[in-house]
Tab-separated table of C-alpha atoms in Angstrom:
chain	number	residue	atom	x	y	z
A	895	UNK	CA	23.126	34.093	-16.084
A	896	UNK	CA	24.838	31.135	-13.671
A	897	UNK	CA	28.722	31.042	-12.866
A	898	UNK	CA	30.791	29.890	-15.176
A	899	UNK	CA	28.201	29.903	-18.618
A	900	UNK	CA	29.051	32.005	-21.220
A	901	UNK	CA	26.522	33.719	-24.363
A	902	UNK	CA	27.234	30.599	-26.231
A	903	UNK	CA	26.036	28.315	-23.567
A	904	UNK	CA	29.750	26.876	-23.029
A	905	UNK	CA	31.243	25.733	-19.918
A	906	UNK	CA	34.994	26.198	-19.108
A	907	UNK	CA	36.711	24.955	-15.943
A	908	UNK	CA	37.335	27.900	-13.844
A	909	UNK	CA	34.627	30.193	-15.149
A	910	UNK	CA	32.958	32.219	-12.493
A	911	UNK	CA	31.516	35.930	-11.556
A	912	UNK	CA	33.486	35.386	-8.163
A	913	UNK	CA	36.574	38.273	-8.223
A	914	UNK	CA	38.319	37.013	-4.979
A	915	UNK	CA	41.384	34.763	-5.811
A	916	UNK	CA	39.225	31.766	-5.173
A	917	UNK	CA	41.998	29.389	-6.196
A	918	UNK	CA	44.062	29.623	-3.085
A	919	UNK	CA	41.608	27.790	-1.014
A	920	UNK	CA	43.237	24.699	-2.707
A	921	UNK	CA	46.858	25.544	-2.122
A	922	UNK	CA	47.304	24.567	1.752
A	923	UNK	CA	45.116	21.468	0.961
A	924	UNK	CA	47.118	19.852	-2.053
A	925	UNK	CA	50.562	20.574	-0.329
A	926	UNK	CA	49.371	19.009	3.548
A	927	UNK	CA	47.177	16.103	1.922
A	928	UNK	CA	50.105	15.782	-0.707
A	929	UNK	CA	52.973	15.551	1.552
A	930	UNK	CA	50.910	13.524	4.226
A	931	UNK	CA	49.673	11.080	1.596
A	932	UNK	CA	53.537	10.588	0.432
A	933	UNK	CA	55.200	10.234	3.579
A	934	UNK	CA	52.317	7.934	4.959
A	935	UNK	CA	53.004	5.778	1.909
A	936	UNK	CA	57.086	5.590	2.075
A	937	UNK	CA	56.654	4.978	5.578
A	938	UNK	CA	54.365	2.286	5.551
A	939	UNK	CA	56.384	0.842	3.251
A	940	UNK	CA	60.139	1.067	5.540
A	941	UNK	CA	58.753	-1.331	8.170
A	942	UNK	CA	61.211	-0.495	10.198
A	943	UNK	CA	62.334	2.328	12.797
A	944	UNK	CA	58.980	2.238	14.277
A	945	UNK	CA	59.755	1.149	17.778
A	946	UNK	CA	61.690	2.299	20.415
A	947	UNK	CA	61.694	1.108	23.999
A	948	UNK	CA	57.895	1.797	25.212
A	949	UNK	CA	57.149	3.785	22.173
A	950	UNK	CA	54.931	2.224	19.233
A	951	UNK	CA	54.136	4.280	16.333
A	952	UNK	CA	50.290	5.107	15.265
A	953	UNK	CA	51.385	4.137	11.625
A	954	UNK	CA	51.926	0.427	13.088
A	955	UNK	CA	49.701	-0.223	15.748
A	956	UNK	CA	48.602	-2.785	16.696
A	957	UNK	CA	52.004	-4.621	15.893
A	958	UNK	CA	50.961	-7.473	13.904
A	959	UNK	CA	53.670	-10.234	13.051
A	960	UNK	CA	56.859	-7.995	13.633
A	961	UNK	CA	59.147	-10.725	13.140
A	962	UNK	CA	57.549	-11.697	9.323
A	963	UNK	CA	57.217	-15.373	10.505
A	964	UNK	CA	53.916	-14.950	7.958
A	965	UNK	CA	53.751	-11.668	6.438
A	966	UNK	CA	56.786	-10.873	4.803
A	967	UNK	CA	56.268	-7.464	3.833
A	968	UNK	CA	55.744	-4.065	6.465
A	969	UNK	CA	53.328	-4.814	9.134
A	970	UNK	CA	52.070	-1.559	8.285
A	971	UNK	CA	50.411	-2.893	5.618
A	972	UNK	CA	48.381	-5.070	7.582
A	973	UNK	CA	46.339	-2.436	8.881
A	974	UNK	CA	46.747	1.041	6.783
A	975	UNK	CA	43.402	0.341	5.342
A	976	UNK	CA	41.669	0.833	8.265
A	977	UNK	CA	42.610	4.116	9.349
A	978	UNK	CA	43.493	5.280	5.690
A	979	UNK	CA	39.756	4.249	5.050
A	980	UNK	CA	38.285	6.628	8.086
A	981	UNK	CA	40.107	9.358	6.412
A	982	UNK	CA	39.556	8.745	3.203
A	983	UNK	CA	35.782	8.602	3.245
A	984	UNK	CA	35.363	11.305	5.965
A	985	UNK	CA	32.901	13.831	4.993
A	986	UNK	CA	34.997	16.967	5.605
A	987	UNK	CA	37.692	15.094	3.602
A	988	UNK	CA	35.790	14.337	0.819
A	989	UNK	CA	34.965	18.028	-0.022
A	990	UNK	CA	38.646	19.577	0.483
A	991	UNK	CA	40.221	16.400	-2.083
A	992	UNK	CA	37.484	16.316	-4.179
A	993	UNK	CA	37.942	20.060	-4.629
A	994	UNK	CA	41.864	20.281	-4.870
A	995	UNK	CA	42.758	16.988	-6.543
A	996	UNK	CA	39.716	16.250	-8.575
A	997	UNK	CA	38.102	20.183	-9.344
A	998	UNK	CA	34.955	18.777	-8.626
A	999	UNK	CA	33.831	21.600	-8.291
A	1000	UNK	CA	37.373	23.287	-7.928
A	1001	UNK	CA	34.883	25.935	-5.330
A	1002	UNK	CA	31.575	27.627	-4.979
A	1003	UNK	CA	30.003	29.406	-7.845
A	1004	UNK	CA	33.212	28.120	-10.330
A	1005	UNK	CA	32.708	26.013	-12.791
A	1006	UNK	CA	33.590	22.183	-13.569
A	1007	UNK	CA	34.733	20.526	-16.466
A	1008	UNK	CA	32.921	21.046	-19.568
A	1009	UNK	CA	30.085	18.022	-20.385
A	1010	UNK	CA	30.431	16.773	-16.986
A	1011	UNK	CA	27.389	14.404	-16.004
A	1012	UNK	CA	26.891	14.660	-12.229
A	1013	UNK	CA	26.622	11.115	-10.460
A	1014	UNK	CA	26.965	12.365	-7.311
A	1015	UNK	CA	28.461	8.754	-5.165
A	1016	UNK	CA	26.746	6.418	-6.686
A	1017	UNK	CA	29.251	4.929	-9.562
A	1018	UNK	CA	32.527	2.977	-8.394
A	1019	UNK	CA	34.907	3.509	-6.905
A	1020	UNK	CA	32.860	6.448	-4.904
A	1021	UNK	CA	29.851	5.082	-3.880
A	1022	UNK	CA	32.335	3.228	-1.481
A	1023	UNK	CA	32.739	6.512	0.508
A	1024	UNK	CA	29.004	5.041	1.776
A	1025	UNK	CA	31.356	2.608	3.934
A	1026	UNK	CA	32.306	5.545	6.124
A	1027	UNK	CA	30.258	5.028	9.263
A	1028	UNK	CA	31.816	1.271	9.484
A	1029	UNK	CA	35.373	2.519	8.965
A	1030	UNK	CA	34.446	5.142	12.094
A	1031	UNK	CA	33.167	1.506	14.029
A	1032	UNK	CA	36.745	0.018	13.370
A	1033	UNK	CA	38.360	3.424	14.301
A	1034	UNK	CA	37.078	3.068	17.819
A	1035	UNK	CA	38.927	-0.392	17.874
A	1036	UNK	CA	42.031	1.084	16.990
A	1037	UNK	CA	41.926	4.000	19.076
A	1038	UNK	CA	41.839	1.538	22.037
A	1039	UNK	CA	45.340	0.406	20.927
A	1040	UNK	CA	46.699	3.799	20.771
A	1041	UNK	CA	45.167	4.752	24.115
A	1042	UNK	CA	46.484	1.351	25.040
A	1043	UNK	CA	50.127	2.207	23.642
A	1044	UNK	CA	49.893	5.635	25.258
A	1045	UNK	CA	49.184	4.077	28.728
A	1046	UNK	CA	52.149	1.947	28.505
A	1047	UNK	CA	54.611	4.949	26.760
A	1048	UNK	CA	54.855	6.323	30.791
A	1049	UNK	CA	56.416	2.712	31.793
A	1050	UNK	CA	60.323	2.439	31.362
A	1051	UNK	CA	61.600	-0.897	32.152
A	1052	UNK	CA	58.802	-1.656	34.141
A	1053	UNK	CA	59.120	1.535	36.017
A	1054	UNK	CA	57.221	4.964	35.427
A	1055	UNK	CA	58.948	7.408	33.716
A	1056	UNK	CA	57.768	10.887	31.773
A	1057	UNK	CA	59.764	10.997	28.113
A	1058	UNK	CA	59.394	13.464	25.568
A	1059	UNK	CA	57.631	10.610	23.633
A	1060	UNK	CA	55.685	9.577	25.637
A	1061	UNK	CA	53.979	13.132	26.003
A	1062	UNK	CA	53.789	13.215	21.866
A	1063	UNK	CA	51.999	9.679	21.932
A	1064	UNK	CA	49.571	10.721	24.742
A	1065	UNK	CA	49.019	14.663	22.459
A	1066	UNK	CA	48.282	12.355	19.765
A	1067	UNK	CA	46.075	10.158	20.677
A	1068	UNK	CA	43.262	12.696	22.291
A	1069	UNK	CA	43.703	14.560	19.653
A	1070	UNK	CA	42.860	11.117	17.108
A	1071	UNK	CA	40.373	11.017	19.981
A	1072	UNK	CA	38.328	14.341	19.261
A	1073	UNK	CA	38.414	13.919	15.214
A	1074	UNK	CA	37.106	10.670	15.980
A	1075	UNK	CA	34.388	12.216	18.200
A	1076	UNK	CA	33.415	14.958	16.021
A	1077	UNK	CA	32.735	12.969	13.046
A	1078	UNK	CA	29.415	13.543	11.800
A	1079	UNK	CA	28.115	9.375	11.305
A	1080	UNK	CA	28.782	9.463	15.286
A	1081	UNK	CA	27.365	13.056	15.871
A	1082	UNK	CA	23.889	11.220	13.738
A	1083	UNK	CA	24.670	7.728	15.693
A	1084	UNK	CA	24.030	9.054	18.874
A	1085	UNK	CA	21.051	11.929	17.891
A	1086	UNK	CA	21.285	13.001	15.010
A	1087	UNK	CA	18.994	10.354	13.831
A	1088	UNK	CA	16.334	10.722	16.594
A	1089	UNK	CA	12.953	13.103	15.804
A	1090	UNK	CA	12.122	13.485	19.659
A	1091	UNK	CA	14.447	12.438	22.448
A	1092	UNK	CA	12.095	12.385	25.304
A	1093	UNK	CA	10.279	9.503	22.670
A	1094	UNK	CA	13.453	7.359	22.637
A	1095	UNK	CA	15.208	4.926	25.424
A	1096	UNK	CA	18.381	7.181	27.611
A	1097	UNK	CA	16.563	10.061	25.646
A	1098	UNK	CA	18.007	12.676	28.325
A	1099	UNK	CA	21.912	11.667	28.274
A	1100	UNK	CA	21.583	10.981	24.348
A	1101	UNK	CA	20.896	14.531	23.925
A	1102	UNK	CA	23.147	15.828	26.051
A	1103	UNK	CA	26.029	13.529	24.646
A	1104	UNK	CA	24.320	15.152	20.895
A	1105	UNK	CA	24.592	18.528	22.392
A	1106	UNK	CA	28.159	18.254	22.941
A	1107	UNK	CA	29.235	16.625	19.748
A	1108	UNK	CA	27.654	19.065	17.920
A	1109	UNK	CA	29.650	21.397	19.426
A	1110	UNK	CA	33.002	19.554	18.437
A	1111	UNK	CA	31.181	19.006	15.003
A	1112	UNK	CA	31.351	22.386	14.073
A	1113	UNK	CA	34.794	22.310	14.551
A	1114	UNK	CA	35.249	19.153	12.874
A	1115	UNK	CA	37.541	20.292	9.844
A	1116	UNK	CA	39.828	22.062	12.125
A	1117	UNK	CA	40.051	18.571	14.361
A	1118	UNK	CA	40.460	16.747	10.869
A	1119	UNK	CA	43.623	18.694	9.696
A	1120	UNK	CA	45.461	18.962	13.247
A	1121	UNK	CA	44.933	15.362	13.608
A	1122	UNK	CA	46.587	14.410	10.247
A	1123	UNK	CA	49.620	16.847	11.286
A	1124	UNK	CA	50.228	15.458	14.700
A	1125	UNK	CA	49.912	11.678	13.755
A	1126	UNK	CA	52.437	12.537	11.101
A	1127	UNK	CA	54.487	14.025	13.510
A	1128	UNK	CA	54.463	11.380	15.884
A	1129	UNK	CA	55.710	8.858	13.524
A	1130	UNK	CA	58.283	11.158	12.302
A	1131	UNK	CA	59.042	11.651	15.933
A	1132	UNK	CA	59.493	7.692	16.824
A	1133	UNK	CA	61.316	7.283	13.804
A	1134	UNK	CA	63.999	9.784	14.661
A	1135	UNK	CA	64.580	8.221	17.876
A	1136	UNK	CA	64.545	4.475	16.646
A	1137	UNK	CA	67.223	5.446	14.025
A	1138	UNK	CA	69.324	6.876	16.245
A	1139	UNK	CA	69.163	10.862	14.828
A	1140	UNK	CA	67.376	12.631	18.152
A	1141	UNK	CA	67.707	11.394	22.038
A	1142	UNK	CA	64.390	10.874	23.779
A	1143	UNK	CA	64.624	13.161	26.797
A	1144	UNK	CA	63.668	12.117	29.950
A	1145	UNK	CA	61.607	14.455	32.012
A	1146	UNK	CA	60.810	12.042	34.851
């Protein structure tokens, strides 16, 4: 007899044989991905406190029409699709939301809803997560801004200088830098997609560059989560010392 069915041939969500308390898998996911997805939002939304001296927040870069001369709204909003895209439609992603938010499946061996007609991705609005390995281009393009903003986080005034800030921009961006690396469309774009390597042109370095990413691959959920914490954190951080509530220390 399969998980979840029952003498009568019903299906209830939640059945299953499985006697380990299967449900708290869920817990950690709904409160981070919950609390990130609300305080992205209201943030995006401020447009303002994002700036301070050489510090640019990741929620806001790059700075696009700061001064509303043509947008008049947050010039967050000019850009959270991008990187709210990448995320969205990321592959680790996709299993811990559809799981927690959706219960589809709520986990392994438990059952869905009742009458449920599996589709897979192929109905709107998910057979958009099949955009995910163009989102991951554009990613690259906006990780070159944040490397760019870390680079210039070190310059006070026009002279180096270490802050407190400028450390947290710099943490955050190589760590944007691995999840973006250990993404599974890149992992495939590299080698993943290649039958024999000594066949194919730069075969030698391409598997060596697939041997490594598959090594960051299997890591890729823990990459995902610490990611989404310290780019949360980083804007929190900025914010803080734009407003006025924490001094940026100086440490050089």
């Amino acid at each position: 007899m399969l998980a979840g069915s029952t003498r009568s041939g019903q299906r209830h969500l939640g059945d299953t044989m499985r006697r380990d308390a299967w449900w708290l898998e869920l817990v950690p996911v709904i409160v981070l991905l919950g609390a990130f997805g609300i305080y992205a939002t209201l943030r995006a939304f401020e447009g303002e406190y994002y700036e301070w001296g050489p510090y640019l927040s990741p929620f806001y870069s790059p700075l696009i029409d700061p001064h509303h001369r043509w947008w008049p709204f947050s010039p967050a909003l000019l850009i959270l699709v991008w990187p709210l895209g990448f995320r969205v439609t990321c592959y680790y992603y996709r299993k811990a939301y559809y799981r927690a938010f959706f219960l589809d499946p709520p986990a392994c061996a438990v059952t869905e809803r009742g009458k449920h007609r599996y589709r897979g991705e192929t109905a709107f609005p998910f057979v958009l997560q099949n955009l995910h390995r163009y989102f991951l281009y554009v990613a690259f393009i906006f990780l070159a801004f944040l490397w760019r903003d870390a680079f210039r986080a070190f310059f006070f005034s026009e002279r180096i200088g270490v802050g407190i800030g400028s450390l947290v921009l710099l943490f955050n961006v190589i760590l944007l830098t691995v999840y973006a690396l250990s993404c599974h469309s890149f992992r495939h774009l590299v080698g993943g997609n290649l039958d024999c390597f000594s066949c194919a042109a730069f075969g030698g370095p391409r598997h060596t560059a697939w041997g490594w990413l598959s090594a960051l691959n299997g890591r890729h959920m823990l990459f995902a989560w610490i990611s989404l914490v310290t780019v949360g954190l980083t804007d929190l951080y900025i914010r803080l010392v734009a407003s006025g509530a924490v001094v940026d220390l100086r440490l050089l």
